[in-house]
XYZ file of C-alpha atoms in Angstrom:
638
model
C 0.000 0.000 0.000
C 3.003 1.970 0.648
C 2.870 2.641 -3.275
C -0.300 4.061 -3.933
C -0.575 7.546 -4.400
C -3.676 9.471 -2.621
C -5.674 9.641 -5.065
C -5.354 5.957 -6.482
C -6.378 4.738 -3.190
C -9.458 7.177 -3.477
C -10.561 5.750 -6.454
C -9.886 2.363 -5.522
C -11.726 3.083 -2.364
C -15.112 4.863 -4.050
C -15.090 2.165 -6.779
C -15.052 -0.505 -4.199
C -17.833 1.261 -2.338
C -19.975 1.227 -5.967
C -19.818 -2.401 -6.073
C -20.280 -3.057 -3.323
C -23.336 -1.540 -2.941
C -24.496 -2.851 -6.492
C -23.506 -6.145 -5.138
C -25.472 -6.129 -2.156
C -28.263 -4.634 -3.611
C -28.461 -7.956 -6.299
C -27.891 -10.164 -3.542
C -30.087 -8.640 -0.459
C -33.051 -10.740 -1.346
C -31.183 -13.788 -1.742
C -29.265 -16.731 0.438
C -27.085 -14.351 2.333
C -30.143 -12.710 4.011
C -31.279 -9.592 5.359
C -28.942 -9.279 7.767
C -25.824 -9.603 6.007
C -27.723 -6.893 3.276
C -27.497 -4.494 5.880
C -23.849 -5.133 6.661
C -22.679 -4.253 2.685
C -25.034 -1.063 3.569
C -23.138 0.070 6.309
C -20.103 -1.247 4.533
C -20.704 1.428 1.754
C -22.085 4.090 3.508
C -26.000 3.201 3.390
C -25.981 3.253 -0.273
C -27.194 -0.380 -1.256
C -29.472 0.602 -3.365
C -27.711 2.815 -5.252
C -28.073 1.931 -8.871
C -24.617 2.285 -11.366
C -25.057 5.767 -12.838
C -21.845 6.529 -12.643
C -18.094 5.149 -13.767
C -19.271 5.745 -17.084
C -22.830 3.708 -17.314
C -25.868 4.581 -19.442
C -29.016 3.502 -18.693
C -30.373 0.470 -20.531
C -32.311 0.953 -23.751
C -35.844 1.745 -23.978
C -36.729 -1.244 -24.828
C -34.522 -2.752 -22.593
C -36.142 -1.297 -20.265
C -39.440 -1.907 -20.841
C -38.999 -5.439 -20.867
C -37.701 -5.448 -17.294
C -34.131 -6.729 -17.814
C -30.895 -5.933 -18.432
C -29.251 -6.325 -21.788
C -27.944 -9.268 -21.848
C -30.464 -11.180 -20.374
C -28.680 -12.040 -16.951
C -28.403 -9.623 -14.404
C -26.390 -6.668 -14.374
C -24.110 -6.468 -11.051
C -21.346 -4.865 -12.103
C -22.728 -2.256 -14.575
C -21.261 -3.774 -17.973
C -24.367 -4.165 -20.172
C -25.573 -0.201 -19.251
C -22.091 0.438 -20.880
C -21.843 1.395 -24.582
C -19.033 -0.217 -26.612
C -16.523 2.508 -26.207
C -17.206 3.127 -22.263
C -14.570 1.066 -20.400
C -15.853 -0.842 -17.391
C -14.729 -1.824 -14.011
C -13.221 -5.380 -14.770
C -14.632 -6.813 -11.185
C -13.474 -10.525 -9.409
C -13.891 -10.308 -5.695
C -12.274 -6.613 -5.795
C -10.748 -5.245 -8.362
C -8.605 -7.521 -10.613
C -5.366 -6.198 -11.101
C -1.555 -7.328 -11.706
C -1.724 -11.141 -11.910
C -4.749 -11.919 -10.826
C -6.052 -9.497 -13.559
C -4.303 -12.186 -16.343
C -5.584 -15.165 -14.255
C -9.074 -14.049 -14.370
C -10.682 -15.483 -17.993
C -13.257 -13.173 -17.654
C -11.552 -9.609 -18.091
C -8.330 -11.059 -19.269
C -7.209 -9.374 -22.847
C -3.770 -10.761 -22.518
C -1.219 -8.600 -25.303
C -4.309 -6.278 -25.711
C -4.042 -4.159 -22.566
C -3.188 -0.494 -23.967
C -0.182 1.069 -22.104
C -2.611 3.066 -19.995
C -4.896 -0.251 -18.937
C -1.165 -1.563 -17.632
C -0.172 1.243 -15.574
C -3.717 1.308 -14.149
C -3.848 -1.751 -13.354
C 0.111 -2.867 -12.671
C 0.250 -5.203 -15.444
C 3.758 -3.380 -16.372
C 6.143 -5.919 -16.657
C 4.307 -8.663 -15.967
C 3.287 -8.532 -20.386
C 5.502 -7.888 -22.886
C 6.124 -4.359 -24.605
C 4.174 -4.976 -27.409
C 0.081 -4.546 -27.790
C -1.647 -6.410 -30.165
C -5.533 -5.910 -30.882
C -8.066 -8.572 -30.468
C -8.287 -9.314 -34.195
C -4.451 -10.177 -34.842
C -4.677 -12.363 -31.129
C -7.079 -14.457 -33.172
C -5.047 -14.965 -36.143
C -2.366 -15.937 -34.459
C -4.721 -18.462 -32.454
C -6.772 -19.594 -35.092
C -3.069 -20.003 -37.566
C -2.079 -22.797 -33.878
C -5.499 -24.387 -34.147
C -5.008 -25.418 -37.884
C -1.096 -26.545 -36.882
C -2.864 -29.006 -34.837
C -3.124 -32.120 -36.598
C -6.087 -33.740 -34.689
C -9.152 -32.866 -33.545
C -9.123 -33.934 -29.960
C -5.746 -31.683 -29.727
C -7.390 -28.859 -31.377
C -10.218 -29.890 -28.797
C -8.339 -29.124 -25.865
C -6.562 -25.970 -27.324
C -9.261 -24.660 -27.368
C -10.624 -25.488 -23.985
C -7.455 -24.164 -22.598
C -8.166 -20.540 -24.413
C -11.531 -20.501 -22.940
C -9.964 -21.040 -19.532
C -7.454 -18.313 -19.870
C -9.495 -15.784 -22.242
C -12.844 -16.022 -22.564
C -13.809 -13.416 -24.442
C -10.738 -14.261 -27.190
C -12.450 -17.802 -27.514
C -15.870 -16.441 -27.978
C -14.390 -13.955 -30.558
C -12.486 -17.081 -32.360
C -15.786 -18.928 -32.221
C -18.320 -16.207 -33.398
C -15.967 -15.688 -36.666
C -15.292 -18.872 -37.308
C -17.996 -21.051 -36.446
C -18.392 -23.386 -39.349
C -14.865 -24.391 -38.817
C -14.405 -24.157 -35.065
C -17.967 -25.941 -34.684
C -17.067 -29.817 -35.113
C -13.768 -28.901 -32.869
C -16.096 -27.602 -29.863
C -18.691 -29.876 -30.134
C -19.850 -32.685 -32.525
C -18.119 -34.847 -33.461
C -14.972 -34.093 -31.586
C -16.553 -33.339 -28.338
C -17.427 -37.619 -28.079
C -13.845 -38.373 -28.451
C -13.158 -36.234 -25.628
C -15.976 -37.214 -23.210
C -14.283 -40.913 -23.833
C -10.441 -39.997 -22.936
C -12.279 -37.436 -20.342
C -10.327 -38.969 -17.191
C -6.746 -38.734 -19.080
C -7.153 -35.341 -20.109
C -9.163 -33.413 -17.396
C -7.067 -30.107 -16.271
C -9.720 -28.189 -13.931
C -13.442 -28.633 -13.184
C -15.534 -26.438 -16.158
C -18.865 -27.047 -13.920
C -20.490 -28.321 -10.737
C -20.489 -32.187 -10.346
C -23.311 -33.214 -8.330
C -23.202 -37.043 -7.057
C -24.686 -39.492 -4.889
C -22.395 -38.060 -2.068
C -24.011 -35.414 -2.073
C -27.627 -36.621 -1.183
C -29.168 -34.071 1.087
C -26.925 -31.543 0.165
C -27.457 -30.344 -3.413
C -28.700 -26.818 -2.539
C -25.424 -26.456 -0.644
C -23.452 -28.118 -3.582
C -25.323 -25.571 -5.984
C -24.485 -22.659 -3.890
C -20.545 -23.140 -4.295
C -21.082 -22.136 -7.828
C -19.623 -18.173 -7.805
C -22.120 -16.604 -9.905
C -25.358 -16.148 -8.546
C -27.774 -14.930 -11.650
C -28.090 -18.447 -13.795
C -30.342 -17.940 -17.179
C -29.542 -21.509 -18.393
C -28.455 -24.990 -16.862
C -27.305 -27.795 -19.150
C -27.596 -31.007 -17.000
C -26.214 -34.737 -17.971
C -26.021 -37.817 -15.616
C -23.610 -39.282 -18.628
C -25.797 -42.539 -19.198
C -26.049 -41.897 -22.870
C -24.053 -39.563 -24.506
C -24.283 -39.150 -27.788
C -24.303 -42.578 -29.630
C -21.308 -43.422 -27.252
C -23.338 -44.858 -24.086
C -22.781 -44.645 -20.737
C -20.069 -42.361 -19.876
C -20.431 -41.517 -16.703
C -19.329 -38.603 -14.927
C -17.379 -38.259 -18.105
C -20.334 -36.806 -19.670
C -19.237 -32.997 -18.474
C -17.789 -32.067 -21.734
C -21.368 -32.083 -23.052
C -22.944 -29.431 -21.040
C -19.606 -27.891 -20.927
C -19.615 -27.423 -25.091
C -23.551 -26.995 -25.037
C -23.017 -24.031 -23.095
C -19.639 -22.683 -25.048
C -22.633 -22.896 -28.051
C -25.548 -21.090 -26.110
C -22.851 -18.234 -25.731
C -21.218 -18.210 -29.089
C -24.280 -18.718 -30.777
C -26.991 -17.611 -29.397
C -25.303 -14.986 -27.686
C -26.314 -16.036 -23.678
C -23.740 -14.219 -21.359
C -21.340 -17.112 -20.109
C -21.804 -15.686 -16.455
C -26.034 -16.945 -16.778
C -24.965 -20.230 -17.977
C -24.011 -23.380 -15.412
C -23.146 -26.952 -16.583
C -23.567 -29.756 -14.234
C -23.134 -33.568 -13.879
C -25.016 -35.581 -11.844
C -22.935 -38.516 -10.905
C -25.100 -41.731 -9.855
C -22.439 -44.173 -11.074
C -21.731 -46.142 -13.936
C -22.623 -49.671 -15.716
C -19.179 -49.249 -18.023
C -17.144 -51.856 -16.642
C -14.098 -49.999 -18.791
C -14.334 -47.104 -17.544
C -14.973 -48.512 -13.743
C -11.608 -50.114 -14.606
C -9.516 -47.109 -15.503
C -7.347 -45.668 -12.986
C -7.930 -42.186 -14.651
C -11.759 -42.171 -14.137
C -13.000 -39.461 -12.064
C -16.656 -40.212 -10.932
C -17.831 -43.213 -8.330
C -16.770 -46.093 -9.168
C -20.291 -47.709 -8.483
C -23.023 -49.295 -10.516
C -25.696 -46.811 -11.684
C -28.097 -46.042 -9.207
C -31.612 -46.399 -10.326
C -35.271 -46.635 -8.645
C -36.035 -44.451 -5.830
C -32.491 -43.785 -5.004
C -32.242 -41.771 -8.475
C -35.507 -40.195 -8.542
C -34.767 -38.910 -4.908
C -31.658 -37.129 -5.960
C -33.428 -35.510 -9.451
C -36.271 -34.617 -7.399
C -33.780 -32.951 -4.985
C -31.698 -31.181 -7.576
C -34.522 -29.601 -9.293
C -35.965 -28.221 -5.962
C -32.721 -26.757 -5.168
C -32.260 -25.261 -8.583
C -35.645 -23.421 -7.822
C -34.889 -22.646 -4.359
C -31.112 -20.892 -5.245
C -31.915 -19.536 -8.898
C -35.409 -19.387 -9.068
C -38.727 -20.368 -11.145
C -36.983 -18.560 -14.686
C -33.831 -21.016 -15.045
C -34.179 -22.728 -17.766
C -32.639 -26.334 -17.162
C -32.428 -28.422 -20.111
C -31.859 -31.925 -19.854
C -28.972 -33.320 -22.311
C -28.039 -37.288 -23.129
C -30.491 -39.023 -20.476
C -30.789 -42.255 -21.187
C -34.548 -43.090 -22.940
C -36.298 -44.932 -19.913
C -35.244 -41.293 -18.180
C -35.698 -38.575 -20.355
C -39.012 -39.017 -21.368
C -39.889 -39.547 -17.768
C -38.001 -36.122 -16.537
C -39.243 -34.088 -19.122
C -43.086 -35.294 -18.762
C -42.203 -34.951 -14.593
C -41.404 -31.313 -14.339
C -42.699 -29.841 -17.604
C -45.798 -28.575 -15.450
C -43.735 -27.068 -12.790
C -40.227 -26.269 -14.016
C -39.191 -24.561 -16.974
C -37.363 -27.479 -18.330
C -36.192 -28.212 -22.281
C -34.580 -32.265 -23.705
C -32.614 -31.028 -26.998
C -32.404 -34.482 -27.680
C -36.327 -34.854 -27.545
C -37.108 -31.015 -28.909
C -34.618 -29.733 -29.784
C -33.739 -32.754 -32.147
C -37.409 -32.818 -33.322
C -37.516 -29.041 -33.963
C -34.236 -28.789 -36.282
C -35.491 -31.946 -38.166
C -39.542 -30.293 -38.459
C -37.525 -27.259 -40.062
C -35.276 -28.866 -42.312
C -38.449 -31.546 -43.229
C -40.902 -27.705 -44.135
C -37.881 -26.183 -45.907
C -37.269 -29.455 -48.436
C -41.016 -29.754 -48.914
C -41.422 -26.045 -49.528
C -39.422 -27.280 -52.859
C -40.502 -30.666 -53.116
C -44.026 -29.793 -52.961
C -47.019 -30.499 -50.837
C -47.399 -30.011 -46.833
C -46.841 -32.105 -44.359
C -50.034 -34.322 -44.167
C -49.532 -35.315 -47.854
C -46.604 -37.237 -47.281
C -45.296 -40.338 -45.043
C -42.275 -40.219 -43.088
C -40.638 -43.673 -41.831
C -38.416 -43.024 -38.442
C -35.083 -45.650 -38.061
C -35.097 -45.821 -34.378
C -38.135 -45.355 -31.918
C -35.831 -43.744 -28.839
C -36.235 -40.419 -27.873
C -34.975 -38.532 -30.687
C -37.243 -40.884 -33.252
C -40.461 -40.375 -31.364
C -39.691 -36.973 -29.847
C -39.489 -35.838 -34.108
C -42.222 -38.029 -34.705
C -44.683 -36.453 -31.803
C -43.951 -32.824 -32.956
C -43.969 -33.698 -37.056
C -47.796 -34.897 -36.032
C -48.750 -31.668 -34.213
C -47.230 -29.749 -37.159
C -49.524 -31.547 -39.214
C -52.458 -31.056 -37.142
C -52.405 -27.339 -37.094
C -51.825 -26.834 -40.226
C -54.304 -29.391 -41.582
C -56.754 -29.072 -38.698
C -56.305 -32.699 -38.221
C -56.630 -34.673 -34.768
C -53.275 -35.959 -33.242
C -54.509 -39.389 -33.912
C -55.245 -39.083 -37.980
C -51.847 -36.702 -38.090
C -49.944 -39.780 -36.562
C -51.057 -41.747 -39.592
C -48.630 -40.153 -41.728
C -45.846 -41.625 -39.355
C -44.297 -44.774 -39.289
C -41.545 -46.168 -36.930
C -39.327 -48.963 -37.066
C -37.316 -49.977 -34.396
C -34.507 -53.099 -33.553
C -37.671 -55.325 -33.589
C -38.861 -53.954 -36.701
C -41.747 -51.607 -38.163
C -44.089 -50.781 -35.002
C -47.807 -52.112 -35.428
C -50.671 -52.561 -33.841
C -49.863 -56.464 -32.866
C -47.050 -55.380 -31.120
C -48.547 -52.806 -28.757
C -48.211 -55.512 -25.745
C -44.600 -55.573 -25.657
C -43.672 -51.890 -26.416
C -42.739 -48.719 -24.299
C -45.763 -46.412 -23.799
C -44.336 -43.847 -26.064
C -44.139 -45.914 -28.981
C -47.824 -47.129 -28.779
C -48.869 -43.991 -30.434
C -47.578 -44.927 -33.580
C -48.494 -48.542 -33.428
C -50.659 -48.627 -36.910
C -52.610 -51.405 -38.323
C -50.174 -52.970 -40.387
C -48.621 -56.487 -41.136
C -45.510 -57.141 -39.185
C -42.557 -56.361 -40.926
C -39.043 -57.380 -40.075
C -36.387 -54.890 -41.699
C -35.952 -51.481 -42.852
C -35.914 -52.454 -46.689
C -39.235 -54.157 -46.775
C -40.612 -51.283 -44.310
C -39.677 -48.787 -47.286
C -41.087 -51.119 -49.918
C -44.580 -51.082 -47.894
C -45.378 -47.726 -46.521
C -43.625 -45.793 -49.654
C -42.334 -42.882 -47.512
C -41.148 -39.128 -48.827
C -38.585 -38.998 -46.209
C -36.536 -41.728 -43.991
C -35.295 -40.355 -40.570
C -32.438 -42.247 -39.378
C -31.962 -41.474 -35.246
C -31.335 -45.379 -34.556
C -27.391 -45.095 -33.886
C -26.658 -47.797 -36.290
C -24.146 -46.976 -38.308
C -24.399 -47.408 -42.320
C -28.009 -48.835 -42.099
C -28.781 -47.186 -44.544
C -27.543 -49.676 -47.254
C -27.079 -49.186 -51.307
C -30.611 -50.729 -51.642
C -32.169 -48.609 -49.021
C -31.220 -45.668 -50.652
C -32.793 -46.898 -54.048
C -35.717 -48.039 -52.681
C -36.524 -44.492 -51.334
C -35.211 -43.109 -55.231
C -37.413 -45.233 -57.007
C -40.444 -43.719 -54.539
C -39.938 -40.285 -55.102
C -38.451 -37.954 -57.375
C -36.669 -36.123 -54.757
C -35.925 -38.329 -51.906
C -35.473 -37.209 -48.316
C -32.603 -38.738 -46.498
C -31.812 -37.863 -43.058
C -29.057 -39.295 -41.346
C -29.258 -37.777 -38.172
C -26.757 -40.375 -35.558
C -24.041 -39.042 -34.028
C -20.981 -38.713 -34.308
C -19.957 -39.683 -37.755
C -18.660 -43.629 -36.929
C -22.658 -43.726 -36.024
C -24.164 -42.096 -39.255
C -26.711 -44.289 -41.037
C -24.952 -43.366 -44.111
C -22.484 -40.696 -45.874
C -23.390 -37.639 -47.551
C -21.376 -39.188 -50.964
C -23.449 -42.804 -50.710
C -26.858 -40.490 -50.527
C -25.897 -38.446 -53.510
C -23.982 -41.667 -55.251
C -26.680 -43.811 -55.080
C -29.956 -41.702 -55.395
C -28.084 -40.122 -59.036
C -27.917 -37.084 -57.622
C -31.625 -36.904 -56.611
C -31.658 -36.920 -52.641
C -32.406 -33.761 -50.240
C -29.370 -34.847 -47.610
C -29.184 -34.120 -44.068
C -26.951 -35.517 -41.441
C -26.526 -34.825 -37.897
C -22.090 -34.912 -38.150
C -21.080 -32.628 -40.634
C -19.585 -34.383 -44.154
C -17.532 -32.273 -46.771
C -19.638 -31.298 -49.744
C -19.800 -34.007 -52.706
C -19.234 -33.555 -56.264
C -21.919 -35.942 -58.784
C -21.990 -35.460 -62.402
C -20.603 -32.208 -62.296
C -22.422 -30.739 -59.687
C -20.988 -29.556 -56.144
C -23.780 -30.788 -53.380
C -23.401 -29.525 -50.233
C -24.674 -31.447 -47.985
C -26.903 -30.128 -44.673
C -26.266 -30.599 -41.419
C -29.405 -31.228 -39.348
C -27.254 -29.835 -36.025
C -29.584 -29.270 -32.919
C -27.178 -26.051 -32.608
C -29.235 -24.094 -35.155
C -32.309 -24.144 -32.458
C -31.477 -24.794 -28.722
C -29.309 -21.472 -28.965
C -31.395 -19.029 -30.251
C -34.743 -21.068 -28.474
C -32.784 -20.511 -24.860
C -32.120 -16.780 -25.367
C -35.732 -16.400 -26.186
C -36.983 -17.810 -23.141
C -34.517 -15.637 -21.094
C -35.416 -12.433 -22.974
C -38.880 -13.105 -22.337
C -38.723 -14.604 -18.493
C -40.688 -17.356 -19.693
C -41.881 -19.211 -16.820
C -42.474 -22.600 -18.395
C -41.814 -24.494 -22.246
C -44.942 -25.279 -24.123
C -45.056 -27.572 -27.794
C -45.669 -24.238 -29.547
C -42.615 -22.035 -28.388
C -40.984 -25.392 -29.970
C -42.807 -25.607 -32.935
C -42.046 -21.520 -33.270
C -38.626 -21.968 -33.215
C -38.407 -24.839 -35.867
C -40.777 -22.559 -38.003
C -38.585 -19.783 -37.571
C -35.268 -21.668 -38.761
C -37.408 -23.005 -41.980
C -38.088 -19.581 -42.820
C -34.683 -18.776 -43.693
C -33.750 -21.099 -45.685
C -33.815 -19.427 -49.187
C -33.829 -21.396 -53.094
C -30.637 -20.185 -53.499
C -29.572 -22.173 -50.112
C -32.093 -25.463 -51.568
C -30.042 -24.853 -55.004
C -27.231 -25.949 -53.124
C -28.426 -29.180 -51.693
C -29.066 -26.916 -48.635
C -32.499 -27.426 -46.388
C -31.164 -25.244 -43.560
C -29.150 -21.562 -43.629
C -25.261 -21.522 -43.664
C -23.966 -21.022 -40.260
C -21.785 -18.441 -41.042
C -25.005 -16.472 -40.012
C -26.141 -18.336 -37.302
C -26.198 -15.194 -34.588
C -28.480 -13.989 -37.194
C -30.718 -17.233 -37.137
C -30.715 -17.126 -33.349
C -31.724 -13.951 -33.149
C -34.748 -14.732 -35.369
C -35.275 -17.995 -33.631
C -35.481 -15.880 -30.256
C -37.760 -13.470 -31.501
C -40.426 -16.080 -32.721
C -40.169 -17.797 -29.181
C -40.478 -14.965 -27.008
C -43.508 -13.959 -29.321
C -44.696 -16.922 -28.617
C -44.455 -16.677 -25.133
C -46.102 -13.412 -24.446
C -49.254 -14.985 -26.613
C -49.599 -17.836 -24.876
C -49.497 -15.729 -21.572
C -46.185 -17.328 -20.178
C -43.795 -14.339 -20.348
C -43.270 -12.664 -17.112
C -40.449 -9.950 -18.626
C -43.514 -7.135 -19.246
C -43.855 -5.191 -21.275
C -43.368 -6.616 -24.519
C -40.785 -5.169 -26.432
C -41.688 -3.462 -29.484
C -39.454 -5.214 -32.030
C -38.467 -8.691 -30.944
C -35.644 -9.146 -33.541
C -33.655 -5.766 -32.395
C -34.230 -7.195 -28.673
C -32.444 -10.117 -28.745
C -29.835 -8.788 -31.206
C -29.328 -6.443 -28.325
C -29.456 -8.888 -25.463
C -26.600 -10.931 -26.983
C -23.748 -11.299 -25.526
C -20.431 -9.993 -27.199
C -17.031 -10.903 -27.539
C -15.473 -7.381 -27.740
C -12.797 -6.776 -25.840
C -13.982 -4.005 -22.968
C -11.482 -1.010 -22.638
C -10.690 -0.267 -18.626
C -10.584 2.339 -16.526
């Protein structure tokens, strides 16, 4: 201290005091109580509620304002969002971040970009070297040692590593180049590393939660430093992806879901809070492996597992409140219909791999028809694989087709076949099935195998969601080109090694002919002189832009429509110029763009159906979320 000058420890001292008292003023209704609210008062002079006017903060926009929450969509503590671009900010930890804990912290670290002035305010001198680069030639230079990388799991964990030490440099590198950075951060790289997750864990990236913890969860949740959570992303690892049972090894799922919500749909990183709920595993390899880092237990099921969910989602109420949304990512079938249909009515819970899956496939299904011809309820669609992705598309293709036909569920499920590992579902089956399969148990012969299933029903489009990998066989494919003139053929299992079939066998074999999509992206194919490009049917075109919806609106629950508004709003945007292309969903180079449309169309949705609590309704929906989202701009300091 003996260094400061007078007036350095003034402003120290009165900047301290400001956030404090914004601080407080977040928390005083919250776990810390009244009591300790009136402490920060007195701490600050009796100014808790003083609200950030100064240090350079604007108000929030009109319609901002209106709306009843900050820009951004998570709360404002420290003052950021009311700043414009150019106004620097206070770059907050537990005080003020300075010297090496300033380049520690991932949140206000800009590494080589701290102007001379930000290092002498903030005693970085010396501790960088002399040169300052800007954010844009940062990213060359990181983007230039991602490509020098020669495999994806390394490029993988490069970038975790950035996102650990910079965050705002990673979101920039992933914003500008998300069609390349995309399969690195998530699909089909991020199964790879959920496998070797024991041998190459560094630090924790979210809260585990485990059977340990029984009784506790609420104080397990509260550990977590930030307070103000928009969105929770929550696995318990028993099916991830088309890999199986992972375990607590599942983490790098919510952990790259949420790296998408930011970089894609623009959620601030602060709201958003992956977690892993550890209840063992039944992967004798991994309980084997000296590396693994969860119990090494069977998986708990029955009342011992339903009494720890049923605990975690009360405490997620209790410390975050009723306007988190939680979404529930790679539950095993037998649990994630059951979840989902649990707390639907009292939570505001989201399954991407039920809706979210079935929205991005509804969109890319009304974009190839819009050039095919028809709607919905004039064609048949046969599902490969009756788990929770096959009848979680089916179940929302059907209501689809009952609003816009004015059909009942029941005759709009008539235009919807599945086949499962047993065969095509019928009626003479409807003993020995799951309940969520009878639905689509039709009056039909039984029939053993995909092939014959094809040759009998005559569908416009196959959905493949079984996790079989290259089911979809030579004949397969001509059998659905000698149907139609323009096949459908989605191939929607993940990652690639899983994929019913490529995107060069669907062109190859159909002449040229099929509408492709695939859930893992393939390079584009070249038939008869013609460049295809094939589509990839990625759940990251909707969960993104459908979470910052519900957060800009404070929805207080998820109903079939906001869904069914958000898969409407991606097919929308798919042009002929895109469908020219082989294309039944928008590039996404402009997927910010997308989610900002997707958002819009879901928060409208919300406020009609009555279930938006963020009043009053902003006046243009689009310009809202644009402004909500979250950027990757360096801040300048003060």
């Amino acid at each position: 201290m003996l260094g400061l000058h007078r007036t350095s420890l003034a402003r120290i001292a009165s900047a301290t005091r400001e956030a404090l008292a914004r601080r407080c003023s977040s928390r005083s209704n919250s776990r810390i109580g009244s009591a300790r609210a009136a402490q920060c008062g007195a701490m600050t002079g009796g100014r808790s509620g003083e609200e950030g006017g100064k240090n350079g903060a604007v108000p929030p926009s009109s319609d901002a304002a209106m709306a009843g929450v900050a820009t951004g969509g998570v709360e404002d503590a420290y003052g950021e969002d009311r700043a414009t671009q150019d106004q620097p900010v206070t770059p907050w930890a537990v005080c003020i971040a300075s010297g090496h804990s300033l380049l520690r912290d991932p949140r206000h670290n800009k590494g080589m970009s701290f102007t001379e002035e930000e290092r002498d305010a903030h005693y970085l001198r010396g501790l960088l070297p002399p040169a300052v680069l800007p954010q844009e030639l940062q990213e060359k230079r990181l983007l230039q040692n991602v490509r020098e990388l020669e495999t994806p799991l390394h490029r993988y964990m490069f970038l975790v590593d950035l996102q650990e030490r910079n965050e705002r440099l990673f979101y920039k590198l992933m914003v500008d180049n998300v069609e390349e950075l995309l399969p690195v951060v998530y699909t089909p790289t991020v199964g790879e590393a959920c496998q070797k997750y024991g041998s190459i864990f560094r630090r924790p990236q979210g809260l585990y939660i485990s059977l340990k913890d029984k009784g506790r969860v609420l104080e397990v949740l509260r550990n977590w430093p930030e307070k103000s959570i928009q969105v929770i992303v929550v696995t318990d690892g028993e099916r991830i992806l088309g890999l199986g049972d992972l375990g607590c090894q599942g983490m790098g799922i919510p952990v790259g879901k949420l790296a998408l919500y930011t970089a894609l749909g623009g959620v601030r990183p602060s709201g958003a809070l992956p977690i892993t709920i550890d209840v063992g595993t039944n992967n004798e390899e991994l309980l084997n492996d000296e590396f693994y880092i969860g119990l090494r237990q069977r998986r708990a099921t029955g009342q011992e597992y339903t009494e720890l969910l049923d605990e975690f989602m009360a405490a997620v109420k209790q410390n975050y409140g009723s306007k988190t949304l939680v979404q529930f990512e790679d539950f095993a079938n037998h649990n994630a219909f059951t979840l989902l249909e649990k707390y639907k009515g009292t939570h505001l819970v989201f399954n991407d791999d039920i809706q979210g899956t079935a929205a991005v496939v509804l969109a890319g299904l009304i974009a190839g028809l819009k050039f095919v011809g028809g709607t919905l309820a004039d064609h048949k669609f046969l599902f490969f694989g009756a788990g929770e992705a096959g009848t979680g598309i089916a179940e929302l293709v059907a209501l689809e087709i009952s609003m816009q036909s004015h059909l009942s569920p029941e005759e709009a499920r008539k235009n919807i076949w599945l086949v499962d590992s047993k065969g095509l579902i019928v009626s003479s089956r409807k003993e020995s099935i799951q309940p969520f399969k009878k639905l689509y148990a039709h009056e039909h012969e039984p029939v053993k195998d995909l092939l014959s299933a094809i040759k009998d029903i005559k569908p416009t489009a196959l959905i493949g969601s079984a996790g079989v990998g290259q089911s979809f066989t030579k004949e397969v494919i001509e059998a659905m080109s000698s149907i139609n003139k323009r096949p459908i053929i989605l191939a929607l299992s993940n990652p690639t090694s899983k994929s019913e079939c490529t995107a060069e066998q669907a062109y190859s074999w159909s002449e040229g002919r099929a509408i492709f999509g695939s859930g893992s992206p393939f390079d584009p194919v070249k038939y008869n002189d013609k460049l295809f490009v094939p589509a990839q049917a990625n759940n990251a075109y909707i969960f993104p832009g459908f979470g910052l919806g519900v957060v800009i609106s404070g929805a207080i629950r998820v109903k079939d429509d906001m869904v069914l508004a958000a898969a409407e709003g991606l097919a929308e945007q798919v042009t002929s110029e895109h469908f020219d292309k082989g294309l039944i969903y928008p590039p996404f180079s402009s997927i910010r763009k997308i989610s900002a449309n997707i958002a819009a169309r879901v928060a409208a949705k919300a406020y009609d159906l009555g279930l938006a609590s963020h009043l009053p309704r902003p006046r243009d929906l689009v310009k809202y979320a644009e402004s909500c989202m979250y950027s990757p701009i360096y801040r300048s300091y003060k």
